[in-house]
Each structure stands twice: as structure tokens, then as C-alpha cells.
Amino acid sequence: MPLIALTRAVSSSLTDCVLTHVSRTPIDLERARRQHHEYEQALVRLGCRIHQLDEEPALPDAVFVEDVAVVLDELAIVTRPGATTRRGEVESVAAVLADYRPMTRLSGPATLDGGDVLRIGRTLYVGIGGRTSAAGASQLADAVRVFGYEVCPVDVHGALHLKTAVTLVGEALLLMNPAWLDAGPFAGFDRIGVAPDEPFAANALRVGDRVIYPSAFPRTRDRLARHGVELLEVDVSELAKAEGGVTCCSLLFAAEP
Ligand code: CIR
């Protein structure tokens, strides 16, 4: 079944994005748009069909669609993002997902960002930190239990999201910055640590057997290559200035051709 990559064009207001763990530096909007296009082309090369939503000029962070939904084979869960300025991003994504999946929504005051949800098989690891509350994780658990998924909360500290600190780069192989999370729940997995001078290097996007990876982290890239991880590198420097990585610019899900 083909994979859809739901994306959204970069907002002209991207420079007003929310920042938490990085300092504000000038963002070259045209470059960000070119990089976003190249990111989409990388997804196409890996077999995805792009469904691009229109730009939301008044919502600076709207390009980071990952945060507003969690899409499983059986169900889409529309989130309640932790940053109040991002809640307006939800409806347009929900409208598209309604064509593909039954849908449920998380309700306040609980919060959850999709960037805090790492699915490995039937386990959803959910980062509890600045954006996602324990109540958000618990609502997610209630929504997915009937489909045989369990939620495993993970304490995240110092990183924006769980997937800033850990992502899956192989069948049972993790890429991780252990300084930013409680690694206990991942004890059963093989893992590659990020290079010490590349703390933001743990965010990788696995599509099939390949991994889309930022070109900004050559030392961690070499570690991945030594483990046989097949990489497709993209330059996402301008999106990184908005605290985004490669997972956060798409929602990937299987759909009928
Ligand atoms: C934010 O702070 O919400 C955005 N500036 C960046 C969101 C990145 N999302 C992600 O990593 N899942």
C-alpha cells in the first residue's frame, strides 16, 4: 500500500515561530521553502505520495504537521498541542485525515504533541515534558487500547519532544541522545548515541528501510553508516532554526492507492 506524506507549505510567518531550547537567529524564508521542497522530494524518492496542505500564513509553526496528529493504521488521533499558539493548526489537518481514517480527538486540559509519540510496533512511547502532559498520554492510551496498542510514558527533559531525543533507525535500533530522556523504557533496544558535539542529531525519519537525515550532523551520520543504516541526507538548516527536525515536517501513513 502506498505511503502518503501529509505536509504543509512553509508559512510566510515562520520567523515568528515558537522557540524553547534554541535561540532566535535569522531564518531565510526562501531557503526554508527550498529545503522543505527538497525534503518532500526525498520522501518521493522513498516511495511516498505527497499531499501538501496550503500555507497557513498566520500560523508560523504550521509546517510542523507532525505535532497535530498521531496516525495509526486503525485510527487518527487529533492532538491538543502544548503550545497555545499552535492549536489553530489542528482543524485543517483533521479535515484531511478524516478522508483516510476514523478519528478521535484529545480534549483539554490535557496536551499532547505528535513529536512526543514514537511508535515501535504496538507500543507508543510518549514523552512527558514541556508539550505533552501525563493526562495527554493517558487519553491517548484510552483511545488506542482497543486496537492492541499500549502507551509507555517516557520522561523527557531538556529537549522539545521525545523525538528530538530518540528515533528509530532500524528494525530494533534507536538513535538517541541519552542526556535528554529517561532511557530506561528503551533498555531492550540496540542503540546508537549521537556524537557528543551534535546533541540535536537524534531526530531521523525512517521510511521503509531508509532514513532521511539532516546533513548538519556528519559525525553522527558516520556512526549511523558504520551500523549499516542507509541514509538519504537533506539540508534542513532553516527549519532547524525554528526548532524543527525531519520527523516533524510530515505525517506518514499507508493509504489505498
Ligand atoms: C515548536 O516549538 O512547536 C516549533 N517551533 C517546532 C516544532 C517541531 N516539531 C517537532 O519536532 N515535532
CSV table of C-alpha atoms and ligand atoms in Angstrom, one decimal:
chain,number,residue,atom,x,y,z
A,1,MET,CA,0.0,0.0,0.0
A,2,PRO,CA,1.5,3.4,-0.9
A,3,LEU,CA,2.5,5.8,1.9
A,4,ILE,CA,1.0,9.2,2.0
A,5,ALA,CA,3.2,12.0,3.3
A,6,LEU,CA,1.0,14.8,4.6
A,7,THR,CA,2.9,18.0,4.6
A,8,ARG,CA,2.2,21.7,4.7
A,9,ALA,CA,3.9,24.6,2.8
A,10,VAL,CA,6.2,26.8,4.9
A,11,SER,CA,4.4,29.8,6.4
A,12,SER,CA,5.5,33.3,5.5
A,13,SER,CA,5.5,34.0,9.2
A,14,LEU,CA,7.9,31.1,10.1
A,15,THR,CA,10.3,33.7,11.6
A,16,ASP,CA,7.7,34.2,14.4
A,17,CYS,CA,7.8,30.5,15.3
A,18,VAL,CA,7.8,29.3,18.9
A,19,LEU,CA,11.3,28.6,20.3
A,20,THR,CA,12.0,26.8,23.5
A,21,HIS,CA,15.5,25.3,23.5
A,22,VAL,CA,17.2,27.3,20.7
A,23,SER,CA,18.0,31.0,20.4
A,24,ARG,CA,16.3,33.0,17.7
A,25,THR,CA,18.5,33.5,14.7
A,26,PRO,CA,17.5,34.9,11.3
A,27,ILE,CA,15.7,32.5,9.0
A,28,ASP,CA,16.0,32.8,5.3
A,29,LEU,CA,12.4,32.1,4.2
A,30,GLU,CA,13.1,31.3,0.6
A,31,ARG,CA,15.8,28.9,1.6
A,32,ALA,CA,13.5,27.3,4.1
A,33,ARG,CA,11.0,26.8,1.3
A,34,ARG,CA,13.6,25.3,-1.0
A,35,GLN,CA,14.8,22.9,1.8
A,36,HIS,CA,11.2,21.9,2.5
A,37,HIS,CA,10.7,21.1,-1.2
A,38,GLU,CA,13.9,19.0,-1.2
A,39,TYR,CA,12.7,17.2,1.9
A,40,GLU,CA,9.4,16.4,0.1
A,41,GLN,CA,11.4,15.2,-2.9
A,42,ALA,CA,13.4,12.9,-0.6
A,43,LEU,CA,10.1,11.4,0.6
A,44,VAL,CA,9.0,10.9,-3.0
A,45,ARG,CA,12.3,9.1,-3.7
A,46,LEU,CA,11.4,6.8,-0.9
A,47,GLY,CA,8.1,6.0,-2.4
A,48,CYS,CA,5.7,8.5,-0.7
A,49,ARG,CA,2.9,10.3,-2.3
A,50,ILE,CA,2.9,13.9,-1.1
A,51,HIS,CA,-0.4,15.5,0.0
A,52,GLN,CA,0.6,19.1,0.6
A,53,LEU,CA,-1.7,21.4,2.6
A,54,ASP,CA,-1.8,25.1,1.7
A,55,GLU,CA,0.3,27.5,3.7
A,56,GLU,CA,-1.2,29.0,6.9
A,57,PRO,CA,0.3,32.5,6.8
A,58,ALA,CA,-0.9,33.4,10.3
A,59,LEU,CA,0.3,30.2,11.9
A,60,PRO,CA,4.1,30.3,12.0
A,61,ASP,CA,4.7,26.7,13.0
A,62,ALA,CA,2.1,25.1,10.8
A,63,VAL,CA,4.8,23.4,8.6
A,64,PHE,CA,5.4,21.1,11.5
A,65,VAL,CA,2.4,18.9,10.9
A,66,GLU,CA,3.6,16.0,12.9
A,67,ASP,CA,2.6,17.7,16.1
A,68,VAL,CA,-1.1,17.9,15.5
A,69,ALA,CA,-2.0,14.3,14.9
A,70,VAL,CA,-0.9,10.7,15.5
A,71,VAL,CA,-1.9,8.4,12.6
A,72,LEU,CA,-2.1,4.7,13.2
A,73,ASP,CA,-3.3,2.1,10.7
A,74,GLU,CA,-6.6,1.9,12.5
A,75,LEU,CA,-7.2,5.4,13.7
A,76,ALA,CA,-6.1,9.0,13.6
A,77,ILE,CA,-5.8,10.9,16.9
A,78,VAL,CA,-6.0,14.6,16.6
A,79,THR,CA,-3.9,16.2,19.3
A,80,ARG,CA,-4.2,19.2,21.5
A,81,PRO,CA,-0.8,20.8,21.1
A,82,GLY,CA,1.0,22.0,24.1
A,83,ALA,CA,1.8,25.5,22.7
A,84,THR,CA,-1.4,27.5,22.7
A,85,THR,CA,-0.3,29.4,19.5
A,86,ARG,CA,-0.3,26.1,17.6
A,87,ARG,CA,-3.9,25.0,18.4
A,88,GLY,CA,-5.2,26.7,15.2
A,89,GLU,CA,-3.2,24.2,13.1
A,90,VAL,CA,-5.4,21.3,14.1
A,91,GLU,CA,-8.6,21.6,12.1
A,92,SER,CA,-7.1,21.7,8.6
A,93,VAL,CA,-5.1,18.6,9.2
A,94,ALA,CA,-8.1,16.9,10.8
A,95,ALA,CA,-10.2,17.7,7.7
A,96,VAL,CA,-7.7,15.8,5.5
A,97,LEU,CA,-7.2,12.8,7.9
A,98,ALA,CA,-11.0,12.3,8.1
A,99,ASP,CA,-10.8,11.0,4.5
A,100,TYR,CA,-8.3,8.3,5.5
A,101,ARG,CA,-9.1,7.2,9.0
A,102,PRO,CA,-11.7,7.0,11.7
A,103,MET,CA,-10.7,9.9,14.0
A,104,THR,CA,-10.7,10.8,17.7
A,105,ARG,CA,-9.6,13.9,19.4
A,106,LEU,CA,-7.9,14.6,22.7
A,107,SER,CA,-9.6,17.1,25.0
A,108,GLY,CA,-8.3,19.7,27.3
A,109,PRO,CA,-6.8,20.5,29.7
A,110,ALA,CA,-4.6,17.6,28.6
A,111,THR,CA,-2.0,18.3,25.9
A,112,LEU,CA,0.0,16.2,23.6
A,113,ASP,CA,2.3,16.9,20.6
A,114,GLY,CA,2.8,14.3,17.9
A,115,GLY,CA,6.5,14.9,18.2
A,116,ASP,CA,6.3,13.2,21.6
A,117,VAL,CA,5.0,10.0,20.2
A,118,LEU,CA,7.3,7.3,18.9
A,119,ARG,CA,5.6,4.2,17.7
A,120,ILE,CA,7.5,0.9,17.8
A,121,GLY,CA,5.3,-2.0,16.9
A,122,ARG,CA,2.3,-1.9,19.1
A,123,THR,CA,3.9,0.4,21.7
A,124,LEU,CA,3.6,4.1,21.7
A,125,TYR,CA,6.4,5.7,23.6
A,126,VAL,CA,5.1,9.1,24.8
A,127,GLY,CA,7.4,11.8,26.0
A,128,ILE,CA,6.2,13.7,29.0
A,129,GLY,CA,7.7,17.1,29.1
A,130,GLY,CA,7.1,20.7,28.1
A,131,ARG,CA,4.5,19.9,25.5
A,132,THR,CA,2.8,16.7,26.5
A,133,SER,CA,1.2,16.1,29.8
A,134,ALA,CA,0.6,12.8,31.7
A,135,ALA,CA,-3.1,13.4,31.1
A,136,GLY,CA,-2.5,13.6,27.3
A,137,ALA,CA,-0.6,10.3,27.4
A,138,SER,CA,-3.4,8.7,29.4
A,139,GLN,CA,-6.1,9.9,26.9
A,140,LEU,CA,-4.0,8.6,24.1
A,141,ALA,CA,-3.7,5.2,25.9
A,142,ASP,CA,-7.5,5.1,26.3
A,143,ALA,CA,-8.0,5.8,22.6
A,144,VAL,CA,-5.7,3.1,21.3
A,145,ARG,CA,-6.1,0.3,23.8
A,146,VAL,CA,-8.9,-1.3,21.9
A,147,PHE,CA,-6.6,-1.7,18.9
A,148,GLY,CA,-4.0,-3.5,21.0
A,149,TYR,CA,-1.5,-0.6,21.4
A,150,GLU,CA,0.0,0.2,24.8
A,151,VAL,CA,1.3,3.6,25.8
A,152,CYS,CA,4.7,3.8,27.6
A,153,PRO,CA,5.4,7.2,29.2
A,154,VAL,CA,9.0,8.5,29.0
A,155,ASP,CA,10.3,11.4,31.0
A,156,VAL,CA,11.9,14.0,28.6
A,157,HIS,CA,14.0,16.8,30.0
A,158,GLY,CA,16.0,19.4,28.1
A,159,ALA,CA,14.5,18.6,24.7
A,160,LEU,CA,11.5,19.9,22.9
A,161,HIS,CA,10.0,16.5,22.2
A,162,LEU,CA,10.7,12.8,22.7
A,163,LYS,CA,11.7,12.5,19.1
A,164,THR,CA,14.2,15.3,19.5
A,165,ALA,CA,16.0,12.8,21.8
A,166,VAL,CA,15.3,9.4,20.2
A,167,THR,CA,14.1,8.0,16.9
A,168,LEU,CA,14.0,4.5,15.3
A,169,VAL,CA,16.7,4.0,12.6
A,170,GLY,CA,16.4,0.2,12.1
A,171,GLU,CA,14.2,-2.7,13.0
A,172,ALA,CA,15.1,-2.6,16.7
A,173,LEU,CA,17.8,0.1,16.5
A,174,LEU,CA,17.5,3.5,18.2
A,175,LEU,CA,19.3,6.8,17.6
A,176,MET,CA,19.5,8.6,20.9
A,177,ASN,CA,20.7,11.5,23.0
A,178,PRO,CA,20.5,9.9,26.4
A,179,ALA,CA,21.1,13.2,28.2
A,180,TRP,CA,17.6,14.3,27.3
A,181,LEU,CA,15.4,11.4,28.4
A,182,ASP,CA,15.0,8.6,30.8
A,183,ALA,CA,16.4,5.8,28.6
A,184,GLY,CA,15.1,3.1,31.0
A,185,PRO,CA,12.0,2.2,28.9
A,186,PHE,CA,14.3,1.6,25.9
A,187,ALA,CA,16.6,-0.9,27.7
A,188,GLY,CA,15.7,-3.8,25.3
A,189,PHE,CA,16.8,-2.0,22.2
A,190,ASP,CA,20.1,-1.7,20.4
A,191,ARG,CA,21.1,2.0,20.3
A,192,ILE,CA,23.5,4.4,18.7
A,193,GLY,CA,24.3,7.5,20.7
A,194,VAL,CA,24.6,10.9,19.0
A,195,ALA,CA,28.2,12.4,18.7
A,196,PRO,CA,28.9,14.4,21.8
A,197,ASP,CA,29.1,17.7,19.9
A,198,GLU,CA,25.9,17.0,17.9
A,199,PRO,CA,23.2,17.0,20.6
A,200,PHE,CA,20.3,17.6,18.1
A,201,ALA,CA,21.3,14.7,15.9
A,202,ALA,CA,18.8,12.1,17.2
A,203,ASN,CA,15.9,13.2,15.0
A,204,ALA,CA,15.9,10.9,12.0
A,205,LEU,CA,12.9,9.8,9.8
A,206,ARG,CA,12.7,6.2,8.8
A,207,VAL,CA,10.8,5.4,5.7
A,208,GLY,CA,10.8,1.7,4.8
A,209,ASP,CA,14.4,0.6,5.1
A,210,ARG,CA,15.9,4.0,4.5
A,211,VAL,CA,16.4,7.0,6.8
A,212,ILE,CA,16.0,10.7,5.9
A,213,TYR,CA,18.7,12.5,7.9
A,214,PRO,CA,19.8,16.2,8.3
A,215,SER,CA,23.2,16.9,6.7
A,216,ALA,CA,24.2,19.0,9.7
A,217,PHE,CA,25.4,16.1,11.7
A,218,PRO,CA,28.3,14.4,9.9
A,219,ARG,CA,29.8,12.7,13.0
A,220,THR,CA,26.6,11.1,14.0
A,221,ARG,CA,26.0,10.3,10.3
A,222,ASP,CA,29.3,8.3,10.3
A,223,ARG,CA,28.1,6.4,13.3
A,224,LEU,CA,24.9,5.5,11.6
A,225,ALA,CA,26.7,4.5,8.4
A,226,ARG,CA,29.0,2.2,10.5
A,227,HIS,CA,25.9,0.4,11.7
A,228,GLY,CA,24.7,-0.1,8.1
A,229,VAL,CA,21.9,2.5,8.3
A,230,GLU,CA,21.1,3.6,4.7
A,231,LEU,CA,20.8,7.4,4.7
A,232,LEU,CA,19.3,10.0,2.5
A,233,GLU,CA,20.7,13.3,3.6
A,234,VAL,CA,18.8,16.6,3.4
A,235,ASP,CA,19.8,20.1,4.4
A,236,VAL,CA,17.1,21.4,6.7
A,237,SER,CA,19.2,24.1,8.4
A,238,GLU,CA,16.5,26.8,8.2
A,239,LEU,CA,13.8,24.6,9.6
A,240,ALA,CA,16.2,23.6,12.4
A,241,LYS,CA,16.4,27.3,13.3
A,242,ALA,CA,12.6,27.0,14.0
A,243,GLU,CA,13.4,24.0,16.2
A,244,GLY,CA,12.1,21.6,13.7
A,245,GLY,CA,13.6,18.3,12.5
A,246,VAL,CA,13.0,15.8,9.8
A,247,THR,CA,10.2,13.9,11.6
A,248,CYS,CA,8.1,17.0,12.3
A,249,CYS,CA,7.5,18.1,8.7
A,250,SER,CA,5.3,15.2,7.7
A,251,LEU,CA,2.7,12.7,8.8
A,252,LEU,CA,3.3,9.4,7.1
A,253,PHE,CA,0.6,6.8,6.8
A,254,ALA,CA,-0.5,4.0,4.4
A,255,ALA,CA,-3.5,4.5,2.3
A,256,GLU,CA,-5.3,2.8,-0.6
A,257,PRO,CA,-3.9,3.6,-4.0
B,1,CIR,C1,7.5,24.5,18.1
B,1,CIR,O1,8.2,24.9,19.0
B,1,CIR,O2,6.4,24.0,18.3
B,1,CIR,C2,8.0,24.6,16.7
B,1,CIR,N1,8.8,25.8,16.6
B,1,CIR,C3,8.9,23.4,16.3
B,1,CIR,C4,8.1,22.1,16.4
B,1,CIR,C5,8.9,20.9,15.9
B,1,CIR,N2,8.1,19.8,16.0
B,1,CIR,C6,8.6,18.6,16.1
B,1,CIR,O3,9.8,18.4,16.3
B,1,CIR,N3,7.8,17.5,16.2
